C-alpha positions as MATLAB code, in Angstrom:
seq = 'MTAARLPSALRIPVDVLWNYHDLHHDPRPTDVGIGLGSHDLSVATCTAALYHRGMFPRIVFTGANAPTTIATFPRGEAVHYREHALTLDVPDAAILVEPTARNTGENITRTRELLTAHGLTPRSVTLISRPYQQRRAYATCRKLWPDVDVQCASQPLSLDDYLASIGDTDRVVSMLVGDTQRIWLYAERGYAIPQPVPDEVRDAYRDLVAAGYTSRLIT';
ca = [
       0.000    0.000    0.000;
       2.730    2.420   -1.000;
       1.028    3.926   -4.037;
      -0.406    7.416   -3.729;
      -3.927    6.059   -3.283;
      -5.919    6.118   -0.065;
      -7.834    2.893    0.707;
     -11.549    3.639    1.012;
     -11.728    2.149    4.517;
      -9.284    4.804    5.730;
     -10.854    7.803    4.012;
     -12.914    9.066    6.948;
     -10.268    8.826    9.734;
      -7.524   10.244    7.515;
      -9.769   13.125    6.448;
     -10.529   13.872   10.096;
      -6.852   14.091   11.053;
      -5.907   15.975    7.886;
      -8.500   18.663    8.581;
      -7.583   18.824   12.268;
      -3.936   19.642   11.632;
      -4.614   22.302    8.986;
      -5.302   25.480   10.980;
      -6.760   27.286    7.952;
      -5.041   30.571    8.763;
      -5.595   33.306    6.202;
      -2.116   34.534    5.218;
      -1.328   38.060    6.332;
       1.965   39.970    6.231;
       4.474   39.084    8.942;
       8.079   40.035    9.646;
       9.657   36.651    8.814;
       8.706   33.439    7.026;
      10.188   30.301    8.574;
      10.341   27.205    6.378;
      10.485   24.141    8.627;
      12.726   21.386    7.301;
      11.263   18.003    6.351;
      11.178   15.516    3.483;
       8.713   17.767    1.631;
      10.208   20.263   -0.822;
       6.810   21.917   -1.259;
       7.535   23.728    2.015;
      10.177   25.731    0.158;
       7.834   26.195   -2.811;
       5.123   27.604   -0.557;
       7.615   29.842    1.236;
       8.806   31.285   -2.064;
       5.232   31.886   -3.238;
       4.339   33.743   -0.035;
       7.510   35.814   -0.307;
       6.597   36.873   -3.841;
       3.122   37.832   -2.587;
       4.766   40.232   -0.157;
       3.837   38.265    2.960;
       7.290   38.705    4.511;
      10.587   40.350    3.490;
      12.877   37.789    5.143;
      13.016   33.974    5.041;
      14.692   31.494    7.358;
      14.987   27.888    6.245;
      15.730   25.648    9.193;
      16.617   21.960    9.397;
      19.505   19.511    9.387;
      18.533   15.936    8.499;
      16.366   13.147    9.810;
      17.031    9.537    8.798;
      14.209    9.875    6.245;
      15.760   12.914    4.505;
      19.465   12.136    4.237;
      19.152   10.438    0.858;
      16.857   13.111   -0.585;
      18.610   16.150    0.892;
      22.220   15.068    1.479;
      23.419   18.635    2.182;
      20.683   19.165    4.748;
      17.029   20.127    4.527;
      17.485   23.882    4.983;
      20.303   24.029    2.424;
      18.220   22.260   -0.215;
      15.213   24.453    0.601;
      17.350   27.540   -0.006;
      18.636   26.160   -3.304;
      15.078   25.427   -4.428;
      13.885   28.904   -3.442;
      16.684   30.446   -5.496;
      15.388   28.609   -8.579;
      12.024   30.255   -7.843;
      13.582   33.731   -8.047;
      13.811   34.438   -4.328;
      16.876   36.688   -3.892;
      19.693   35.130   -1.892;
      19.919   38.269    0.263;
      16.411   37.564    1.594;
      17.303   34.088    2.891;
      18.973   32.955    6.091;
      19.811   29.274    6.633;
      19.742   27.520    9.987;
      21.255   24.079    9.199;
      21.433   22.370   12.612;
      17.891   21.893   13.972;
      16.754   18.277   14.266;
      13.234   18.736   15.602;
      10.501   21.359   15.626;
      11.539   22.778   18.994;
      15.056   23.361   17.710;
      13.626   24.830   14.486;
      11.990   27.505   16.627;
      14.720   28.201   19.186;
      17.622   28.143   16.743;
      15.799   30.319   14.226;
      15.174   32.849   16.976;
      18.860   32.755   17.929;
      19.911   33.196   14.286;
      17.634   36.187   13.828;
      18.920   37.750   17.038;
      22.495   37.287   15.812;
      21.526   39.276   12.713;
      19.991   42.033   14.799;
      16.421   41.017   13.989;
      13.629   40.782   16.561;
      10.444   39.909   14.705;
       7.077   40.666   16.212;
       5.306   38.239   13.881;
       6.262   35.100   11.965;
       4.747   32.729    9.441;
       5.614   29.070    9.975;
       5.564   27.172    6.686;
       5.383   23.402    7.029;
       3.818   20.216    5.745;
       0.019   20.549    6.015;
      -0.247   18.030    8.847;
       2.534   19.723   10.850;
       0.753   23.051   11.229;
      -0.953   22.480   14.574;
       2.129   21.002   16.226;
       4.372   23.762   14.866;
       1.953   26.402   16.122;
       1.699   24.849   19.597;
       5.479   24.518   19.809;
       6.104   28.112   18.771;
       3.534   29.447   21.237;
       5.352   27.570   24.018;
       8.930   28.437   23.093;
       8.433   31.905   21.580;
       5.345   33.245   23.371;
       5.961   36.917   22.635;
       5.769   36.532   18.850;
       2.538   36.556   16.835;
       2.489   33.312   14.827;
       0.490   32.067   11.879;
       0.889   28.883    9.835;
       0.847   28.120    6.122;
       1.350   25.176    3.790;
       1.158   24.458    0.099;
      -2.599   24.664   -0.657;
      -3.217   21.071   -1.722;
      -6.121   18.736   -1.084;
      -5.394   15.472    0.717;
      -5.509   13.491   -2.522;
      -3.271   15.957   -4.346;
      -0.818   15.919   -1.447;
      -0.699   12.112   -1.437;
      -0.052   12.189   -5.177;
       2.739   14.736   -4.756;
       4.515   12.617   -2.120;
       3.798    9.298   -3.815;
       3.712    7.189   -0.645;
       0.410    6.859    1.196;
       1.835    4.715    4.000;
       4.420    7.329    4.831;
       1.980   10.235    4.873;
      -0.652    8.444    6.957;
       1.940    7.167    9.429;
       3.359   10.663    9.871;
      -0.151   12.093   10.206;
      -0.833    9.623   13.023;
       2.494   10.400   14.665;
       1.880   14.145   14.570;
      -1.534   13.600   16.146;
      -0.041   11.707   19.080;
       2.515   14.471   19.545;
      -0.225   17.083   20.050;
      -1.128   15.803   23.511;
       2.150   14.040   24.307;
       4.324   17.113   23.743;
       1.923   19.290   25.722;
       2.152   16.818   28.628;
       5.949   16.928   28.437;
       6.065   20.726   28.343;
       7.290   21.044   24.764;
       4.133   22.747   23.436;
       0.988   24.468   24.617;
      -2.112   22.261   24.993;
      -4.452   22.045   22.029;
      -8.092   20.933   21.964;
      -8.461   17.346   20.758;
     -12.087   16.562   19.803;
     -13.411   13.051   20.350;
     -13.617   12.472   16.595;
      -9.885   13.147   16.329;
      -9.045   10.680   19.089;
     -11.352    8.098   17.481;
      -9.732    8.582   14.058;
      -6.291    8.308   15.640;
      -7.221    5.029   17.368;
      -8.695    3.631   14.141;
      -5.500    4.302   12.206;
      -3.298    2.913   14.976;
      -5.431   -0.237   14.934;
      -4.945   -0.363   11.147;
      -1.188   -0.560   11.682;
      -0.007    3.003   11.096;
       2.324    3.031   14.073;
       5.807    3.584   12.658;
       5.924    7.246   13.724;
       4.518    6.789   17.214;
       6.538    7.632   20.297;
       6.561    4.680   22.671;
];
């Protein structure tokens, strides 16, 4: 089940989690756009598009590597994001690269440190991520950078179009399940602010765990 096709039995629970993680923020101008490193190059595409729309004058791409991205982005996620943005006509002078962060918390704290080192103290930021990372990124930023106004954005794709763009349904669903678990687990551990988790989200999560999508769970 690695093709970019969602089995019909999983449609409802996957839709529930997909919609839960997308915060549906309407983009507005902020001081900085922060592209969060991952396996998904569309994060850099979305960041470039928002830059060209005048949503922020400065970009930070942040991310080292995870085991799942070393082969795809051998020079590091943030470095490859920058290179992709340059091909989309984003000027190099507008981009800062933070190449060491290995999780979302470090994405936030190390980006803040990098901006401070450049004499920048933003009052507002746009976090650009995979669609199903929005809620966790928002909750993490609100915990670790509480004095900044934060909004989230992702490439505007439907679930089916996103699955087709990645080409691996198992991977996307497993990561969607893992990000859902992290919403309450990271809040309990003090890494993020608490977020509401409706019963339908918990039910969808349990259904997908029971279906075997457990590779991204924290045990």
